[in-house]
Coordinates of C-alpha atoms and ligand atoms in Angstrom, one line a residue:
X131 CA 93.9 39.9 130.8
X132 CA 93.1 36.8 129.1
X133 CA 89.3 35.1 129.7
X134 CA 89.5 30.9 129.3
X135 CA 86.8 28.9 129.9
X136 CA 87.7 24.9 129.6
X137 CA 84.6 22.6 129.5
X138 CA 82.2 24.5 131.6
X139 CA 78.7 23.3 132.8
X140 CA 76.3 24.9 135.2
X141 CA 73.1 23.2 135.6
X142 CA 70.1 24.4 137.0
X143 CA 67.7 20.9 138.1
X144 CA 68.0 18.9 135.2
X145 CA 68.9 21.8 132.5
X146 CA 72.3 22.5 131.2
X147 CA 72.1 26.3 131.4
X148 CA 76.0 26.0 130.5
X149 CA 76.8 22.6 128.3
X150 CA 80.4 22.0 127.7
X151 CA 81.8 25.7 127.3
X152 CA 85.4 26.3 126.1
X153 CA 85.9 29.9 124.8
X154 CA 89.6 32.0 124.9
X155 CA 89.0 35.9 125.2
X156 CA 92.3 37.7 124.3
X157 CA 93.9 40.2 126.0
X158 CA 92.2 43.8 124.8
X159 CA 89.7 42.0 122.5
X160 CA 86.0 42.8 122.5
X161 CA 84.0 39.7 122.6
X162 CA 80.5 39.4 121.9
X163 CA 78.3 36.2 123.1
X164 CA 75.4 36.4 121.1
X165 CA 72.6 34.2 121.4
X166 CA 68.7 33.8 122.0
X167 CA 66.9 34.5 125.2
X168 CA 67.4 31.5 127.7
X169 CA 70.2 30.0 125.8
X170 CA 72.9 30.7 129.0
X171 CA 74.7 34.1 128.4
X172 CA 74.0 35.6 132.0
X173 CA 74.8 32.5 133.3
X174 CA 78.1 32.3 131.1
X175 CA 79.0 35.9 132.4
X176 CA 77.9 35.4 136.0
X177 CA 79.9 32.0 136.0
X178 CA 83.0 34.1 134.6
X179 CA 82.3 37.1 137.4
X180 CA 82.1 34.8 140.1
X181 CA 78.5 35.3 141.0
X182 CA 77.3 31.9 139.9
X183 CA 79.5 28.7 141.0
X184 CA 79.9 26.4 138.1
X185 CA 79.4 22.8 138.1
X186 CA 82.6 21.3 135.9
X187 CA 85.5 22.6 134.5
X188 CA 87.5 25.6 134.8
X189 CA 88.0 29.4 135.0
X190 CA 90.5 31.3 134.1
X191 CA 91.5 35.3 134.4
X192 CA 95.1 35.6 132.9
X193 CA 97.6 33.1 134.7
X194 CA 95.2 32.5 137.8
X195 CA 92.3 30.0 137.8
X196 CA 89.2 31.0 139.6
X197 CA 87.1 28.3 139.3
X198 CA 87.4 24.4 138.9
X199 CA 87.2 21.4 140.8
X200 CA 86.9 22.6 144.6
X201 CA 87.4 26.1 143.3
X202 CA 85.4 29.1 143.7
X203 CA 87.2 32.6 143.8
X204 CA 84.2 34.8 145.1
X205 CA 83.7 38.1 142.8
X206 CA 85.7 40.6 145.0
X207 CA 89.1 38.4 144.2
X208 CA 88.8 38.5 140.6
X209 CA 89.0 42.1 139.6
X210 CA 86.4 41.8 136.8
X211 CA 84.1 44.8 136.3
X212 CA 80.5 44.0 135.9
X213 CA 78.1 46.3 133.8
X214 CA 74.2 45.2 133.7
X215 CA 71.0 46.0 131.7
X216 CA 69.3 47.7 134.4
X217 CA 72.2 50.3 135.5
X218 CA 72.1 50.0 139.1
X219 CA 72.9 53.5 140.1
X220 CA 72.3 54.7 143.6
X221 CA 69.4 56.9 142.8
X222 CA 70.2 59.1 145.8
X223 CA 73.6 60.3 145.0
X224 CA 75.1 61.9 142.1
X225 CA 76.6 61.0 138.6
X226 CA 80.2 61.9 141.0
X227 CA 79.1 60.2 144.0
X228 CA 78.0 56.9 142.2
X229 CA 81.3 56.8 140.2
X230 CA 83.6 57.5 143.1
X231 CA 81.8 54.6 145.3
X232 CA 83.9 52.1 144.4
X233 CA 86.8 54.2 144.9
X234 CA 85.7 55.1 148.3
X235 CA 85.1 51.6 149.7
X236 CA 88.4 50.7 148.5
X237 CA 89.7 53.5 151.2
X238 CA 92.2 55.6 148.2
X239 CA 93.0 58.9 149.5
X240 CA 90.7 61.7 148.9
X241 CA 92.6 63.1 145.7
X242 CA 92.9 60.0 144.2
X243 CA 89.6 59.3 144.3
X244 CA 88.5 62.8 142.9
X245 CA 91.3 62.7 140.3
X246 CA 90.0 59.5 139.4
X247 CA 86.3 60.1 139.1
X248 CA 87.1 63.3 136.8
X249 CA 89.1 61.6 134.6
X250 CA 86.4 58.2 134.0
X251 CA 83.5 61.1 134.2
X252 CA 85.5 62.5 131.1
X253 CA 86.3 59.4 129.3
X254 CA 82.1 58.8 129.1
X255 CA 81.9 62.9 128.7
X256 CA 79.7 63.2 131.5
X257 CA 81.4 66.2 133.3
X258 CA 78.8 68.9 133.2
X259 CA 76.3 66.0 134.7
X260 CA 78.7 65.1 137.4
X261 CA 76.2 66.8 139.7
X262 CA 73.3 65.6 138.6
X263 CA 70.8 62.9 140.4
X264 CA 70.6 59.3 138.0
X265 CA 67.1 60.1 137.7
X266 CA 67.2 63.7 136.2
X267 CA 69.4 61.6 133.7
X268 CA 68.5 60.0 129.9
X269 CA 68.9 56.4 129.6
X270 CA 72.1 56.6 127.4
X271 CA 73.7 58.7 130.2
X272 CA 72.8 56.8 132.9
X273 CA 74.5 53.9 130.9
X274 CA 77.7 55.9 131.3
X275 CA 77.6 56.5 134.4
X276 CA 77.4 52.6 134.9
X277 CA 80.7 52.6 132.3
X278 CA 82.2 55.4 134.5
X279 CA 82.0 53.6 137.7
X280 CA 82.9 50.2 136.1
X281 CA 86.4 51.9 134.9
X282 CA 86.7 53.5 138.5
X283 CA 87.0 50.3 139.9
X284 CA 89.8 49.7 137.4
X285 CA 89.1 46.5 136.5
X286 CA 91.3 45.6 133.5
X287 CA 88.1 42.7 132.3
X288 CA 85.0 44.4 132.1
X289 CA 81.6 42.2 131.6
X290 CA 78.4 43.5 130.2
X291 CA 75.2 41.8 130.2
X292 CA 72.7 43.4 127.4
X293 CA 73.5 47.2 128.6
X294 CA 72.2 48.7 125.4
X295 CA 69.1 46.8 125.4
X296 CA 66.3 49.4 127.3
X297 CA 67.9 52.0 124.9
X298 CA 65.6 53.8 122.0
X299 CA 66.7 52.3 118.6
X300 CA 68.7 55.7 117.9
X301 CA 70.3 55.9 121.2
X302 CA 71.5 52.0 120.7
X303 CA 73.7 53.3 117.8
X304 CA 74.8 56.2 119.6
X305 CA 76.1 54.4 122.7
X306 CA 77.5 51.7 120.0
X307 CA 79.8 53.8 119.0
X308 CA 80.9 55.6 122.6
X309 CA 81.3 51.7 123.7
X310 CA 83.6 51.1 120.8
X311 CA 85.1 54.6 121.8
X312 CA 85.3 53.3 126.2
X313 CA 86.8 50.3 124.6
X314 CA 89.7 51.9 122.9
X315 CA 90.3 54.1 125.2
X316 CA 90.3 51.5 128.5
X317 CA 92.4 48.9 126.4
X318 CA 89.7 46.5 129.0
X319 CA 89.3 42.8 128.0
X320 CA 85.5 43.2 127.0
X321 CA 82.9 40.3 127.2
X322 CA 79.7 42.0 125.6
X323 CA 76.2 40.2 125.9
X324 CA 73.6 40.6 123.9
X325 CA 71.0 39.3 121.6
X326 CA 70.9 41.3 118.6
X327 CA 73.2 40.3 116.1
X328 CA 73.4 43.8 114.9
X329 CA 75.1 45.3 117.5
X330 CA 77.5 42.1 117.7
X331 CA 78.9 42.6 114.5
X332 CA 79.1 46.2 114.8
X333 CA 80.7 45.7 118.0
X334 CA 82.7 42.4 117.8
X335 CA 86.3 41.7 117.0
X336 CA 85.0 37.8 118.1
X337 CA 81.3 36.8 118.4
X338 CA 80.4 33.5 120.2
X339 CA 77.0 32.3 119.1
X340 CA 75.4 30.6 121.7
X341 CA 72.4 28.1 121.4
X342 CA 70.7 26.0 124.6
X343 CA 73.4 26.7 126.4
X344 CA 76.8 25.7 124.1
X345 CA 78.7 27.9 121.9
X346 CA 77.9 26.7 118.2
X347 CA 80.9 28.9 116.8
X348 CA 83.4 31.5 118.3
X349 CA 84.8 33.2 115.5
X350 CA 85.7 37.0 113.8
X351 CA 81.7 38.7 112.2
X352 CA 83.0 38.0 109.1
X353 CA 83.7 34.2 109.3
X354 CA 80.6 33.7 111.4
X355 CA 78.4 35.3 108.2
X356 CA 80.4 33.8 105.4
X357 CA 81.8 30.7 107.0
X358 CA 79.1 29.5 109.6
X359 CA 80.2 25.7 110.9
X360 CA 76.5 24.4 110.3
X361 CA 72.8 25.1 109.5
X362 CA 71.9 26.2 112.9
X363 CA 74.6 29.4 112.8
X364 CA 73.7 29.9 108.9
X365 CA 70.0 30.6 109.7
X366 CA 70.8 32.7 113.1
X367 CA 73.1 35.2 111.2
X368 CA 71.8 37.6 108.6
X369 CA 69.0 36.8 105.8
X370 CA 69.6 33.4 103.7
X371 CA 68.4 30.6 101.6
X372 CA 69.5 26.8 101.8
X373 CA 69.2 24.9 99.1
X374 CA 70.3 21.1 98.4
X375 CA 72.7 20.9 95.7
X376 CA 74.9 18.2 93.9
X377 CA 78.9 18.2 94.7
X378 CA 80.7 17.0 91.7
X379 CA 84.0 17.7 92.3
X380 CA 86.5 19.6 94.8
X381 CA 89.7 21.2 94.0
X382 CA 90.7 22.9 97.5
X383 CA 88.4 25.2 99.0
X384 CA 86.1 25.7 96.0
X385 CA 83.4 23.0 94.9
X386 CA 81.8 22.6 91.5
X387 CA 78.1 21.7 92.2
X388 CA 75.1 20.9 90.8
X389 CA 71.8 23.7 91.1
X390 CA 68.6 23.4 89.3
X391 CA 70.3 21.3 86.4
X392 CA 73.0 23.9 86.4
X393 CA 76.8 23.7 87.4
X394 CA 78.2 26.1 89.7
X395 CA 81.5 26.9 91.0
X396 CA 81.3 27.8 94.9
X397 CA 83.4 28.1 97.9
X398 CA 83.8 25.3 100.6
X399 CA 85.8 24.0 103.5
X400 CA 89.1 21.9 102.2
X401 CA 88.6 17.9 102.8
X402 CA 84.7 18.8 101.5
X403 CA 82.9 15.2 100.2
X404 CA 80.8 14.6 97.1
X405 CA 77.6 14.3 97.1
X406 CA 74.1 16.0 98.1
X407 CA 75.3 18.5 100.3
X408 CA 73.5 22.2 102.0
X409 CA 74.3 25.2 100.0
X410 CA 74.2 28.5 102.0
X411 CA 73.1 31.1 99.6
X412 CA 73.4 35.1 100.5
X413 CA 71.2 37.4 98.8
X414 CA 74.2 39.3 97.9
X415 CA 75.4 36.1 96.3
X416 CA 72.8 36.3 93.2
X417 CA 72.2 38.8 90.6
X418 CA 69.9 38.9 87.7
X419 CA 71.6 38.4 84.6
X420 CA 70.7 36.7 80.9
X421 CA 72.8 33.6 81.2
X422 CA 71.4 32.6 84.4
X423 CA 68.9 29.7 85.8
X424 CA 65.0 31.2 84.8
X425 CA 62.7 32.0 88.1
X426 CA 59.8 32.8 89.2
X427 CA 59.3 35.3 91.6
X428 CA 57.0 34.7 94.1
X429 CA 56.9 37.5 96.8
X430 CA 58.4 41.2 96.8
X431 CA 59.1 43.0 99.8
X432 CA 60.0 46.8 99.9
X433 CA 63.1 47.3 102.5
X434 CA 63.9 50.7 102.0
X435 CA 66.6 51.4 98.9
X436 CA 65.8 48.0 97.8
X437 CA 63.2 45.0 97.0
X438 CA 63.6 41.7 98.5
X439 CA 62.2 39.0 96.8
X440 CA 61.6 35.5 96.9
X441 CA 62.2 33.7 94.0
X442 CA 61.6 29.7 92.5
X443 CA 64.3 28.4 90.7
X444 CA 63.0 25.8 87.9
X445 CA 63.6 22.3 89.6
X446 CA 63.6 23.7 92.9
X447 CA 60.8 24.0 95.6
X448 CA 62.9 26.5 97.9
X449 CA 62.1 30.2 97.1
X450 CA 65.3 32.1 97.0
X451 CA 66.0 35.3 98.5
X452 CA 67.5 37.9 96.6
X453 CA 67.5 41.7 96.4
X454 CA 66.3 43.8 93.6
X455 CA 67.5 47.4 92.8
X456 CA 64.3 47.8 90.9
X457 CA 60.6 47.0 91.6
X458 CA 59.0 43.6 90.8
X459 CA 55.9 41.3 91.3
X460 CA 54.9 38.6 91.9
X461 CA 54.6 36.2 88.9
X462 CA 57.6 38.0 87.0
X463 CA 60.1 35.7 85.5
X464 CA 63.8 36.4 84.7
X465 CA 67.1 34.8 85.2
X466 CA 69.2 34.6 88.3
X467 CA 72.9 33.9 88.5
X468 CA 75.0 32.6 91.3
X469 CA 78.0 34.8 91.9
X470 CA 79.3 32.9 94.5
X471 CA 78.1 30.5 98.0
X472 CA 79.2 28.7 100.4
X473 CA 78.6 24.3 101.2
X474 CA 77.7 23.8 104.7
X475 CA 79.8 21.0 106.2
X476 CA 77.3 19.6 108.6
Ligands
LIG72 P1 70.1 34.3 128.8 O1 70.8 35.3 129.5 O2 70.8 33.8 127.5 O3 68.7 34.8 128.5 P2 70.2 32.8 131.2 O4 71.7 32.5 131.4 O5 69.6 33.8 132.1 O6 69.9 33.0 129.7 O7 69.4 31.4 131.5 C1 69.7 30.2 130.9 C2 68.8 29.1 131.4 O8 69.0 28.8 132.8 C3 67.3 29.5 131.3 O9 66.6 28.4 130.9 C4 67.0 30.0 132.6 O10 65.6 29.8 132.9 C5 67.9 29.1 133.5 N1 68.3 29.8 134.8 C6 69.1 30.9 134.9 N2 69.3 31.2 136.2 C7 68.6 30.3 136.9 C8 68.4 30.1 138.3 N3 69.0 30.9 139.2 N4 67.6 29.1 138.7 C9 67.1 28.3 137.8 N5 67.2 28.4 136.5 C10 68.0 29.4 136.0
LIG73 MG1 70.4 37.3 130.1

């Protein structure tokens, strides 16, 4: 089922928790909203649930609109499941009892609901735990037992605010890959919250970056880290350094420019102006090599396989990152070449 959001705002007082949010969520896709803390991604999946009224614009599940002007489906009409950080399990019955809950309430025979149960207690692989009490239970399995009861309910959009996030680092990448796995499996329309832009691009066929409550860009991992809009999404996703350089000329999407008294051939958008324009430059983008511009480095950094560094071009007062295969320090000089980079538009 298809998610559309079409100029939403929510306010809370005088602040825009929600600013003008249009987003499309296809059918089976699994959608990350990533974004700092506070900048509206509870309030973007509450809004979507039906657990938060919104103030403009509209709502809608597949064909039906839940929300808009004088709208407000409540959350039991719109058959979305709903999957939180704290797992909200009822700590007096078992893995079994809490998965079959929703079933119960929604009065299926007694079969059903037991055929049911087994089979989404299976799909997390928490059958020999079906008897088991949430709290005699590790985090990551009380996580799928929040899964298991979310696909009980058989909800074909399934909404999860930060569910890895009280997880042990090693148990995050574990239940990374089971979500990728539930995913698969449930063919559910996924809406994924979190804040670590890790897991979103592990996770993601479409990340939203969010920031003081609008979306900045909606696109696939790999567009959002080679192709950011602006600045802003540039320096929230993965390690970079933005330099100023000189456009000389444009020939579709590639741009000569000017760097440190050096011309460089680098990707852009088409229709992109001459000029002094932003440069977004990966570490992966440079490489030390004899025909290059001459640095100085500045700062080494061990990361574990590798060195980053921060290094001066000549005629440039940003210090660019880059990673070394092999140890340096600090007031080494060599030459750095620019493989490839990307203008900023705005
Ligand atoms: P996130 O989930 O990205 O951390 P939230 O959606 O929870 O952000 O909150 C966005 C903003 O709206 C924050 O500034 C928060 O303080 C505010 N906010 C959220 N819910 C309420 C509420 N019920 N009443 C007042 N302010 C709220
Ligand atoms: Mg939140």
């Amino acid at each position: 089922m298809t998610i559309r959001l079409a100029s939403v705002r929510k306010t809370f007082g005088s602040h825009a928790a929600l600013d003008d949010v249009s987003l499309e969520i296809g059918t089976g896709e699994f959608f990350v909203v990533l974004g700092p803390s506070g900048c509206g991604k509870s309030t973007l999946l509450r809004a979507i649930a039906g657990l938060e009224p919104i103030d403009h614009g509209e709502i809608h599940l597949g064909d039906r609109q839940v929300a808009g002007p004088k709208l407000h489906q409540p959350p039991e009409g719109r058959n979305v499941g709903v999957v939180f950080q704290s797992y909200a399990l009822w700590p007096h019955m078992s893995v079994r009892a809490n998965v079959a809950f929703p079933l119960e309430t929604a009065k299926q025979s007694k079969s059903c609901v037991q055929a049911r149960t087994n089979n989404c207690l299976a799909t997390v692989e928490l059958e020999p735990f079906a008897d088991r009490k949430p709290a005699d239970l590790s985090g990551g399995q009380r996580q799928r037992v929040a899964l298991a009861r979310c696909l009980a309910q058989g909800a074909e959009t399934v909404l999860m605010d930060e569910p890895l996030a009280n997880l042990d680092p090693h148990l995050r990448s574990a239940m990374e890959e089971e979500l990728a796995e539930f995913h698969k499996k449930s063919g559910s329309t996924t809406l994924f919250i979190t804040h670590d832009q890790r897991e979103a691009m592990a996770l993601a066929d479409k990340v939203a970056l969010m920031w003081d409550g609008r979306v900045l860009q909606a696109d696939t991992p790999e567009m959002l880290y080679d192709r950011p809009v602006n600045e802003q999404v540039a320096g929230f996703i993965g390690r970079s350094t933005i330099l100023t350089a000189d456009v000389l000329a444009v020939r579709g999407k590639r741009a000569l420019v000017s760097l440190a008294g050096q011309a460089v051939e680098v990707d852009c958008a088409e229709g992109q102006e001459m000029g002094s324009a932003r440069l977004l430059v990966r570490p992966e983008h440079v490489v030390v090599a004899e025909d290059g511009m001459p640095c100085t480095v500045q700062r080494v950094t061990y990361r574990g396989g590798y060195w980053e560094g921060h290094a001066r071009l000549e005629g440039d007062d940003t210090p660019v990152l880059i990673n070394l295969t092999r140890k340096a320090f600090a007031g080494d000089t060599f030459r750095l070449k620019l493989r490839s980079a990307w203008v900023l538009s705005s």
